[in-house]
Amino acid sequence: MDDKVLDRCLGAAYVLLKESGHVDASDLLRTSSATIQHDDYDNINGGTNFWSVMLEVPAPEFARLRSRIKDLEKQITEALGEAIPPTGSDYYAAKLVPIVGQDEDWRASATVTIPRNVRRNILDGLRLEQVNVFGVLNDPEFLSRIYELRRLPSTDSRYKDAAGDIYQHRVNNDDWDDYWIFDDDRFPLLDGPADTFLRFLAETVHPVVRPDREEAAKIVGHYNDQLRQAGWELVEVERIAGRARYEPQPLSSHGHRTFERGKSVADALDAGAIAKQIQRMEYAIEKDPELAIGSAKELVESCCKTILGKMGVDIGKSDDMNDLAKKLAKSLELVPEGIDDQAKGADCIKRILSNLNQIAGNLANLRRLYGTGHGKDGKHRGLQPRHARLAVASAVAFVDFVTATYEERTRTKPGQ
């Protein structure tokens, strides 16, 4: 049987199933890809060929219908027996086979895990804040951005698929709860694939769904409070009409290395205050970027004072960040005076060390402009987490270098 004949026969079987009220079986036949496989030959009574009509079903749909697969195969097989012209020598049986879509990176998605309690906290937060999950779109419009609603079943016998019953109960009648989707088994947000859950969150703050910039940013902040526990976050990847579009991404391993270096500094200096500032920055970088910027400046200041105190250098009451940085640079000889100007790279070395020294002063200015500790007028707009990450990384680079230098100096000058 060639492909064209097979397709016509499948179409006839689809009509038979649909008219008989076998909605799931007819939908599976319509949406699946079919191939024929020869299974066996029996030479009794003139001989019979046994064929399997292999119907490839999306794996999530197969899983949903797993308990009914045998009954569905039987229904489709009976319809095929009526639809395929009888030859007396061939028998066709339907076989449903789960398959992952070609565009689905199942190896990557399998590594994504979002614990149930994190998901529950996020959904509960949406309820508490009374967020309109679907934004300016109606429910079917929003969900069709993620799911193929016409492949999902209806919970209302009057409609053949999810698109029909959702439109009826949320647009026509509006007799379902605003948060109905949280408890609908067709959209398993609590227990379904983590990548689908993350995509759902990202779509709720898409510019088309939620054009209000500040509202979207606030919701993303709440999401990230919870997602960071699972090693994920929503980050801005581009702008659409001046509005941020977010995508889920694993937390940067570089960011973790930055904090680990900062914690090593605190251990090396045996400074509890520095350890607390590191912890404050780590917590605030996504939740409160301005606090993180202020903490970055305080980290540098504490580091300078701690090392200067260990070296016995006097610190005046009026000394500001620039004064402290200069005293530390001089005491540690951060910008060596003895480098031969003719030596290859000497100028570059001096510039790098000089620029590193300027981090302290620049962080103080950044804190004054955007960080905590200073009153702002009503029109003030704070910086974003990426700016806080820059400030924190700069601060850690500074304290890491000066601490390593201090340790080197104490090894070479034990009496200091």
GROMACS .gro file of C-alpha atoms in nm:
model
  416
    1MET     CA    1   0.000   0.000   0.000
    2ASP     CA    2   0.151   0.332  -0.105
    3ASP     CA    3   0.143   0.648   0.107
    4LYS     CA    4  -0.147   0.811  -0.080
    5VAL     CA    5  -0.371   0.507  -0.043
    6LEU     CA    6  -0.273   0.473   0.323
    7ASP     CA    7  -0.359   0.839   0.389
    8ARG     CA    8  -0.705   0.802   0.231
    9CYS     CA    9  -0.774   0.491   0.434
   10LEU     CA   10  -0.664   0.662   0.754
   11GLY     CA   11  -0.890   0.955   0.669
   12ALA     CA   12  -1.187   0.722   0.629
   13ALA     CA   13  -1.104   0.554   0.962
   14TYR     CA   14  -1.086   0.898   1.125
   15VAL     CA   15  -1.437   0.984   1.006
   16LEU     CA   16  -1.571   0.651   1.130
   17LEU     CA   17  -1.418   0.702   1.473
   18LYS     CA   18  -1.535   1.061   1.500
   19GLU     CA   19  -1.892   0.979   1.400
   20SER     CA   20  -1.894   0.691   1.649
   21GLY     CA   21  -1.802   0.928   1.933
   22HIS     CA   22  -1.450   0.794   1.982
   23VAL     CA   23  -1.301   1.143   2.017
   24ASP     CA   24  -0.960   1.052   2.162
   25ALA     CA   25  -0.904   0.774   1.910
   26SER     CA   26  -1.001   0.997   1.616
   27ASP     CA   27  -0.777   1.279   1.741
   28LEU     CA   28  -0.483   1.042   1.781
   29LEU     CA   29  -0.532   0.914   1.429
   30ARG     CA   30  -0.556   1.267   1.288
   31THR     CA   31  -0.252   1.412   1.467
   32SER     CA   32  -0.012   1.119   1.452
   33SER     CA   33   0.237   1.017   1.183
   34ALA     CA   34   0.165   0.676   1.032
   35THR     CA   35   0.387   0.407   0.880
   36ILE     CA   36   0.317   0.044   0.791
   37GLN     CA   37   0.529  -0.242   0.920
   38HIS     CA   38   0.504  -0.605   0.803
   39ASP     CA   39   0.492  -0.833   1.108
   40ASP     CA   40   0.416  -1.186   0.999
   41TYR     CA   41   0.277  -1.422   0.736
   42ASP     CA   42   0.042  -1.715   0.797
   43ASN     CA   43   0.004  -1.960   0.505
   44ILE     CA   44  -0.314  -2.120   0.639
   45ASN     CA   45  -0.621  -2.085   0.414
   46GLY     CA   46  -0.434  -1.929   0.128
   47GLY     CA   47  -0.205  -1.715   0.343
   48THR     CA   48  -0.247  -1.391   0.537
   49ASN     CA   49  -0.006  -1.098   0.582
   50PHE     CA   50  -0.017  -0.929   0.919
   51TRP     CA   51   0.063  -0.558   0.919
   52SER     CA   52   0.102  -0.299   1.196
   53VAL     CA   53  -0.004   0.058   1.131
   54MET     CA   54   0.248   0.239   1.351
   55LEU     CA   55   0.101   0.567   1.480
   56GLU     CA   56   0.361   0.799   1.635
   57VAL     CA   57   0.207   0.993   1.925
   58PRO     CA   58   0.374   1.285   2.110
   59ALA     CA   59   0.519   1.138   2.428
   60PRO     CA   60   0.329   1.370   2.669
   61GLU     CA   61  -0.003   1.276   2.506
   62PHE     CA   62   0.088   0.906   2.514
   63ALA     CA   63   0.170   0.935   2.883
   64ARG     CA   64  -0.164   1.105   2.952
   65LEU     CA   65  -0.355   0.825   2.778
   66ARG     CA   66  -0.132   0.536   2.886
   67SER     CA   67  -0.401   0.358   3.088
   68ARG     CA   68  -0.632   0.356   2.783
   69ILE     CA   69  -0.382   0.274   2.509
   70LYS     CA   70  -0.504  -0.084   2.454
   71ASP     CA   71  -0.867   0.027   2.420
   72LEU     CA   72  -0.770   0.309   2.182
   73GLU     CA   73  -0.564   0.070   1.969
   74LYS     CA   74  -0.862  -0.165   1.952
   75GLN     CA   75  -1.097   0.116   1.843
   76ILE     CA   76  -0.858   0.232   1.571
   77THR     CA   77  -0.794  -0.126   1.455
   78GLU     CA   78  -1.169  -0.186   1.411
   79ALA     CA   79  -1.204   0.138   1.214
   80LEU     CA   80  -0.908   0.043   0.994
   81GLY     CA   81  -1.069  -0.296   0.926
   82GLU     CA   82  -1.370  -0.114   0.781
   83ALA     CA   83  -1.173   0.159   0.604
   84ILE     CA   84  -0.905  -0.046   0.426
   85PRO     CA   85  -1.044  -0.227   0.120
   86PRO     CA   86  -1.059  -0.601   0.201
   87THR     CA   87  -0.830  -0.825  -0.001
   88GLY     CA   88  -0.874  -1.146   0.193
   89SER     CA   89  -0.502  -1.175   0.249
   90ASP     CA   90  -0.407  -0.879   0.467
   91TYR     CA   91  -0.483  -0.785   0.829
   92TYR     CA   92  -0.404  -0.442   0.973
   93ALA     CA   93  -0.369  -0.362   1.344
   94ALA     CA   94  -0.305  -0.019   1.499
   95LYS     CA   95  -0.003   0.026   1.723
   96LEU     CA   96   0.046   0.352   1.917
   97VAL     CA   97   0.409   0.450   1.970
   98PRO     CA   98   0.532   0.742   2.189
   99ILE     CA   99   0.783   0.975   2.028
  100VAL     CA  100   0.964   1.296   2.121
  101GLY     CA  101   0.934   1.584   1.872
  102GLN     CA  102   1.234   1.663   1.654
  103ASP     CA  103   1.256   2.014   1.800
  104GLU     CA  104   1.265   1.890   2.159
  105ASP     CA  105   1.610   1.857   2.314
  106TRP     CA  106   1.511   1.584   2.557
  107ARG     CA  107   1.868   1.527   2.672
  108ALA     CA  108   1.896   1.888   2.782
  109SER     CA  109   1.546   1.914   2.928
  110ALA     CA  110   1.594   1.598   3.132
  111THR     CA  111   1.858   1.777   3.338
  112VAL     CA  112   1.619   2.060   3.428
  113THR     CA  113   1.457   2.013   3.768
  114ILE     CA  114   1.238   2.257   3.957
  115PRO     CA  115   1.126   2.116   4.294
  116ARG     CA  116   0.754   2.101   4.362
  117ASN     CA  117   0.776   2.332   4.663
  118VAL     CA  118   0.944   2.601   4.450
  119ARG     CA  119   0.671   2.572   4.188
  120ARG     CA  120   0.401   2.585   4.455
  121ASN     CA  121   0.551   2.897   4.611
  122ILE     CA  122   0.554   3.070   4.274
  123LEU     CA  123   0.193   2.981   4.198
  124ASP     CA  124   0.084   3.077   4.550
  125GLY     CA  125   0.263   3.408   4.505
  126LEU     CA  126   0.063   3.481   4.191
  127ARG     CA  127  -0.256   3.418   4.388
  128LEU     CA  128  -0.146   3.634   4.679
  129GLU     CA  129  -0.054   3.924   4.452
  130GLN     CA  130  -0.375   3.867   4.252
  131VAL     CA  131  -0.179   3.864   3.928
  132ASN     CA  132  -0.378   3.814   3.608
  133VAL     CA  133  -0.177   3.516   3.486
  134PHE     CA  134  -0.278   3.556   3.122
  135GLY     CA  135  -0.214   3.930   3.110
  136VAL     CA  136  -0.393   4.123   2.837
  137LEU     CA  137  -0.466   3.804   2.637
  138ASN     CA  138  -0.760   3.575   2.696
  139ASP     CA  139  -0.687   3.228   2.827
  140PRO     CA  140  -0.690   3.037   2.493
  141GLU     CA  141  -0.476   3.306   2.325
  142PHE     CA  142  -0.215   3.283   2.599
  143LEU     CA  143  -0.208   2.904   2.624
  144SER     CA  144  -0.182   2.857   2.248
  145ARG     CA  145   0.160   3.023   2.273
  146ILE     CA  146   0.279   2.720   2.470
  147TYR     CA  147   0.044   2.429   2.408
  148GLU     CA  148  -0.133   2.279   2.107
  149LEU     CA  149  -0.480   2.313   2.255
  150ARG     CA  150  -0.651   2.122   1.973
  151ARG     CA  151  -0.445   1.816   2.062
  152LEU     CA  152  -0.556   1.827   2.425
  153PRO     CA  153  -0.891   1.681   2.534
  154SER     CA  154  -1.194   1.874   2.648
  155THR     CA  155  -1.335   1.838   2.999
  156ASP     CA  156  -1.674   1.939   2.861
  157SER     CA  157  -1.846   1.674   2.646
  158ARG     CA  158  -1.989   1.944   2.419
  159TYR     CA  159  -1.644   2.028   2.284
  160LYS     CA  160  -1.388   1.813   2.108
  161ASP     CA  161  -1.072   1.968   2.245
  162ALA     CA  162  -0.922   2.198   2.509
  163ALA     CA  163  -0.950   2.504   2.286
  164GLY     CA  164  -1.329   2.468   2.280
  165ASP     CA  165  -1.399   2.418   2.649
  166ILE     CA  166  -1.150   2.681   2.766
  167TYR     CA  167  -1.302   2.942   2.535
  168GLN     CA  168  -1.653   2.849   2.651
  169HIS     CA  169  -1.582   2.861   3.023
  170ARG     CA  170  -1.334   3.150   3.034
  171VAL     CA  171  -1.444   3.379   2.751
  172ASN     CA  172  -1.813   3.308   2.690
  173ASN     CA  173  -1.933   3.217   3.038
  174ASP     CA  174  -1.635   3.313   3.258
  175ASP     CA  175  -1.749   3.052   3.512
  176TRP     CA  176  -1.406   2.909   3.591
  177ASP     CA  177  -1.180   3.041   3.867
  178ASP     CA  178  -0.910   3.286   3.755
  179TYR     CA  179  -0.644   3.036   3.861
  180TRP     CA  180  -0.812   2.725   3.719
  181ILE     CA  181  -0.499   2.627   3.524
  182PHE     CA  182  -0.304   2.559   3.845
  183ASP     CA  183  -0.524   2.254   3.913
  184ASP     CA  184  -0.598   2.134   3.559
  185ASP     CA  185  -0.435   1.797   3.485
  186ARG     CA  186  -0.400   1.889   3.118
  187PHE     CA  187  -0.147   2.154   3.217
  188PRO     CA  188   0.058   1.988   3.494
  189LEU     CA  189   0.246   2.293   3.619
  190LEU     CA  190   0.325   2.141   3.957
  191ASP     CA  191   0.441   1.798   3.845
  192GLY     CA  192   0.501   1.826   3.470
  193PRO     CA  193   0.822   1.892   3.276
  194ALA     CA  194   1.036   2.163   3.433
  195ASP     CA  195   1.120   2.323   3.099
  196THR     CA  196   0.749   2.367   3.023
  197PHE     CA  197   0.698   2.525   3.366
  198LEU     CA  198   0.984   2.768   3.302
  199ARG     CA  199   0.848   2.853   2.959
  200PHE     CA  200   0.507   2.916   3.116
  201LEU     CA  201   0.661   3.164   3.360
  202ALA     CA  202   0.853   3.341   3.083
  203GLU     CA  203   0.536   3.375   2.874
  204THR     CA  204   0.345   3.538   3.162
  205VAL     CA  205   0.588   3.832   3.146
  206HIS     CA  206   0.631   3.846   2.767
  207PRO     CA  207   0.577   4.203   2.634
  208VAL     CA  208   0.280   4.087   2.423
  209VAL     CA  209   0.120   3.930   2.731
  210ARG     CA  210   0.218   4.194   2.987
  211PRO     CA  211   0.312   4.527   2.822
  212ASP     CA  212   0.343   4.711   3.156
  213ARG     CA  213   0.723   4.721   3.210
  214GLU     CA  214   0.717   4.776   3.585
  215GLU     CA  215   0.456   4.507   3.648
  216ALA     CA  216   0.655   4.255   3.444
  217ALA     CA  217   0.979   4.342   3.626
  218LYS     CA  218   0.810   4.305   3.964
  219ILE     CA  219   0.672   3.960   3.875
  220VAL     CA  220   1.013   3.849   3.744
  221GLY     CA  221   1.163   3.953   4.077
  222HIS     CA  222   0.915   3.730   4.262
  223TYR     CA  223   0.985   3.441   4.027
  224ASN     CA  224   1.360   3.470   4.069
  225ASP     CA  225   1.332   3.479   4.449
  226GLN     CA  226   1.210   3.121   4.426
  227LEU     CA  227   1.386   2.996   4.111
  228ARG     CA  228   1.731   3.082   4.242
  229GLN     CA  229   1.686   2.807   4.503
  230ALA     CA  230   1.667   2.561   4.213
  231GLY     CA  231   1.960   2.714   4.024
  232TRP     CA  232   1.753   2.903   3.766
  233GLU     CA  233   1.643   3.257   3.691
  234LEU     CA  234   1.457   3.458   3.429
  235VAL     CA  235   1.694   3.702   3.257
  236GLU     CA  236   1.639   3.973   3.001
  237VAL     CA  237   1.757   3.855   2.658
  238GLU     CA  238   1.625   4.128   2.430
  239ARG     CA  239   1.392   4.425   2.402
  240ILE     CA  240   1.065   4.439   2.208
  241ALA     CA  241   0.931   4.792   2.162
  242GLY     CA  242   1.141   4.899   2.459
  243ARG     CA  243   1.010   4.619   2.679
  244ALA     CA  244   1.217   4.333   2.819
  245ARG     CA  245   1.168   3.978   2.697
  246TYR     CA  246   1.285   3.718   2.948
  247GLU     CA  247   1.407   3.363   2.911
  248PRO     CA  248   1.496   3.102   3.175
  249GLN     CA  249   1.867   3.041   3.221
  250PRO     CA  250   2.069   2.845   3.477
  251LEU     CA  251   2.243   3.061   3.732
  252SER     CA  252   2.586   3.165   3.613
  253SER     CA  253   2.865   2.943   3.741
  254HIS     CA  254   3.086   3.252   3.715
  255GLY     CA  255   2.866   3.424   3.970
  256HIS     CA  256   2.911   3.135   4.211
  257ARG     CA  257   3.288   3.147   4.161
  258THR     CA  258   3.283   3.519   4.237
  259PHE     CA  259   3.116   3.464   4.572
  260GLU     CA  260   3.344   3.173   4.651
  261ARG     CA  261   3.645   3.398   4.596
  262GLY     CA  262   3.489   3.660   4.821
  263LYS     CA  263   3.432   3.404   5.094
  264SER     CA  264   3.794   3.292   5.064
  265VAL     CA  265   3.899   3.652   5.123
  266ALA     CA  266   3.687   3.668   5.439
  267ASP     CA  267   3.846   3.346   5.564
  268ALA     CA  268   4.198   3.469   5.485
  269LEU     CA  269   4.146   3.793   5.679
  270ASP     CA  270   3.948   3.622   5.956
  271ALA     CA  271   3.695   3.902   5.923
  272GLY     CA  272   3.337   3.828   6.026
  273ALA     CA  273   3.215   4.163   5.895
  274ILE     CA  274   3.341   4.083   5.545
  275ALA     CA  275   3.172   3.742   5.553
  276LYS     CA  276   2.841   3.909   5.638
  277GLN     CA  277   2.882   4.159   5.353
  278ILE     CA  278   2.949   3.875   5.109
  279GLN     CA  279   2.632   3.702   5.227
  280ARG     CA  280   2.433   4.025   5.195
  281MET     CA  281   2.556   4.080   4.839
  282GLU     CA  282   2.480   3.722   4.736
  283TYR     CA  283   2.124   3.756   4.863
  284ALA     CA  284   2.060   4.104   4.725
  285ILE     CA  285   2.209   4.094   4.377
  286GLU     CA  286   1.878   3.984   4.220
  287LYS     CA  287   1.629   4.091   4.487
  288ASP     CA  288   1.771   4.436   4.565
  289PRO     CA  289   2.045   4.553   4.322
  290GLU     CA  290   2.089   4.885   4.505
  291LEU     CA  291   2.160   4.705   4.831
  292ALA     CA  292   2.413   4.485   4.648
  293ILE     CA  293   2.590   4.794   4.510
  294GLY     CA  294   2.602   4.949   4.856
  295SER     CA  295   2.733   4.624   5.002
  296ALA     CA  296   3.001   4.605   4.732
  297LYS     CA  297   3.136   4.944   4.838
  298GLU     CA  298   3.120   4.845   5.204
  299LEU     CA  299   3.308   4.522   5.123
  300VAL     CA  300   3.598   4.716   4.973
  301GLU     CA  301   3.595   4.961   5.264
  302SER     CA  302   3.597   4.682   5.523
  303CYS     CA  303   3.876   4.502   5.340
  304CYS     CA  304   4.089   4.817   5.327
  305LYS     CA  305   4.039   4.891   5.696
  306THR     CA  306   4.104   4.529   5.797
  307ILE     CA  307   4.434   4.504   5.609
  308LEU     CA  308   4.549   4.852   5.711
  309GLY     CA  309   4.470   4.763   6.073
  310LYS     CA  310   4.669   4.440   6.049
  311MET     CA  311   4.961   4.637   5.901
  312GLY     CA  312   4.947   4.896   6.180
  313VAL     CA  313   4.861   5.187   5.950
  314ASP     CA  314   4.671   5.476   6.112
  315ILE     CA  315   4.323   5.542   5.977
  316GLY     CA  316   4.187   5.892   6.022
  317LYS     CA  317   3.823   5.958   6.112
  318SER     CA  318   3.783   6.167   5.799
  319ASP     CA  319   3.943   5.914   5.564
  320ASP     CA  320   3.707   5.830   5.278
  321MET     CA  321   3.724   5.545   5.029
  322ASN     CA  322   3.984   5.716   4.811
  323ASP     CA  323   4.203   5.788   5.115
  324LEU     CA  324   4.179   5.428   5.233
  325ALA     CA  325   4.258   5.290   4.887
  326LYS     CA  326   4.560   5.518   4.848
  327LYS     CA  327   4.697   5.422   5.189
  328LEU     CA  328   4.649   5.055   5.109
  329ALA     CA  329   4.813   5.091   4.769
  330LYS     CA  330   5.111   5.261   4.924
  331SER     CA  331   5.142   5.018   5.214
  332LEU     CA  332   5.117   4.710   4.991
  333GLU     CA  333   5.307   4.869   4.703
  334LEU     CA  334   5.025   4.781   4.466
  335VAL     CA  335   5.174   5.008   4.201
  336PRO     CA  336   5.545   4.925   4.226
  337GLU     CA  337   5.783   5.210   4.169
  338GLY     CA  338   6.069   4.980   4.072
  339ILE     CA  339   5.935   4.846   3.744
  340ASP     CA  340   6.179   4.921   3.464
  341ASP     CA  341   5.996   5.142   3.211
  342GLN     CA  342   6.193   4.971   2.935
  343ALA     CA  343   6.074   4.626   3.038
  344LYS     CA  344   5.820   4.474   2.808
  345GLY     CA  345   5.468   4.528   2.940
  346ALA     CA  346   5.574   4.755   3.228
  347ASP     CA  347   5.332   5.031   3.126
  348CYS     CA  348   5.047   4.782   3.097
  349ILE     CA  349   5.120   4.642   3.443
  350LYS     CA  350   5.114   4.990   3.595
  351ARG     CA  351   4.786   5.077   3.425
  352ILE     CA  352   4.613   4.758   3.532
  353LEU     CA  353   4.720   4.803   3.892
  354SER     CA  354   4.625   5.170   3.886
  355ASN     CA  355   4.281   5.094   3.741
  356LEU     CA  356   4.227   4.825   4.000
  357ASN     CA  357   4.301   5.082   4.267
  358GLN     CA  358   4.035   5.313   4.119
  359ILE     CA  359   3.763   5.049   4.168
  360ALA     CA  360   3.722   5.157   4.529
  361GLY     CA  361   3.655   5.521   4.442
  362ASN     CA  362   3.422   5.434   4.157
  363LEU     CA  363   3.216   5.202   4.376
  364ALA     CA  364   3.180   5.482   4.629
  365ASN     CA  365   3.049   5.711   4.353
  366LEU     CA  366   2.816   5.441   4.221
  367ARG     CA  367   2.677   5.385   4.569
  368ARG     CA  368   2.622   5.759   4.609
  369LEU     CA  369   2.430   5.774   4.282
  370TYR     CA  370   2.235   5.448   4.290
  371GLY     CA  371   2.310   5.245   4.598
  372THR     CA  372   2.161   5.236   4.945
  373GLY     CA  373   2.238   5.485   5.214
  374HIS     CA  374   2.121   5.805   5.044
  375GLY     CA  375   1.772   5.951   5.002
  376LYS     CA  376   1.626   5.957   4.651
  377ASP     CA  377   1.356   6.175   4.499
  378GLY     CA  378   1.028   6.027   4.373
  379LYS     CA  379   1.155   6.003   4.015
  380HIS     CA  380   1.457   5.792   4.103
  381ARG     CA  381   1.496   5.475   3.893
  382GLY     CA  382   1.733   5.214   4.028
  383LEU     CA  383   1.983   5.003   3.840
  384GLN     CA  384   1.925   4.644   3.734
  385PRO     CA  385   2.080   4.317   3.858
  386ARG     CA  386   2.338   4.315   3.577
  387HIS     CA  387   2.476   4.646   3.710
  388ALA     CA  388   2.486   4.500   4.059
  389ARG     CA  389   2.675   4.195   3.927
  390LEU     CA  390   2.931   4.428   3.770
  391ALA     CA  391   2.976   4.618   4.097
  392VAL     CA  392   3.003   4.299   4.302
  393ALA     CA  393   3.248   4.136   4.060
  394SER     CA  394   3.463   4.451   4.064
  395ALA     CA  395   3.461   4.465   4.442
  396VAL     CA  396   3.556   4.099   4.474
  397ALA     CA  397   3.833   4.142   4.216
  398PHE     CA  398   3.976   4.427   4.423
  399VAL     CA  399   3.961   4.256   4.762
  400ASP     CA  400   4.085   3.928   4.615
  401PHE     CA  401   4.392   4.096   4.470
  402VAL     CA  402   4.478   4.312   4.771
  403THR     CA  403   4.427   4.019   5.009
  404ALA     CA  404   4.653   3.794   4.800
  405THR     CA  405   4.909   4.075   4.791
  406TYR     CA  406   4.885   4.120   5.169
  407GLU     CA  407   4.938   3.748   5.223
  408GLU     CA  408   5.240   3.755   4.991
  409ARG     CA  409   5.387   4.053   5.175
  410THR     CA  410   5.342   3.889   5.514
  411ARG     CA  411   5.519   3.577   5.389
  412THR     CA  412   5.815   3.777   5.258
  413LYS     CA  413   5.819   4.019   5.552
  414PRO     CA  414   5.728   3.812   5.858
  415GLY     CA  415   5.779   4.099   6.095
  416GLN     CA  416   5.520   4.316   5.928
   0.00000   0.00000   0.00000
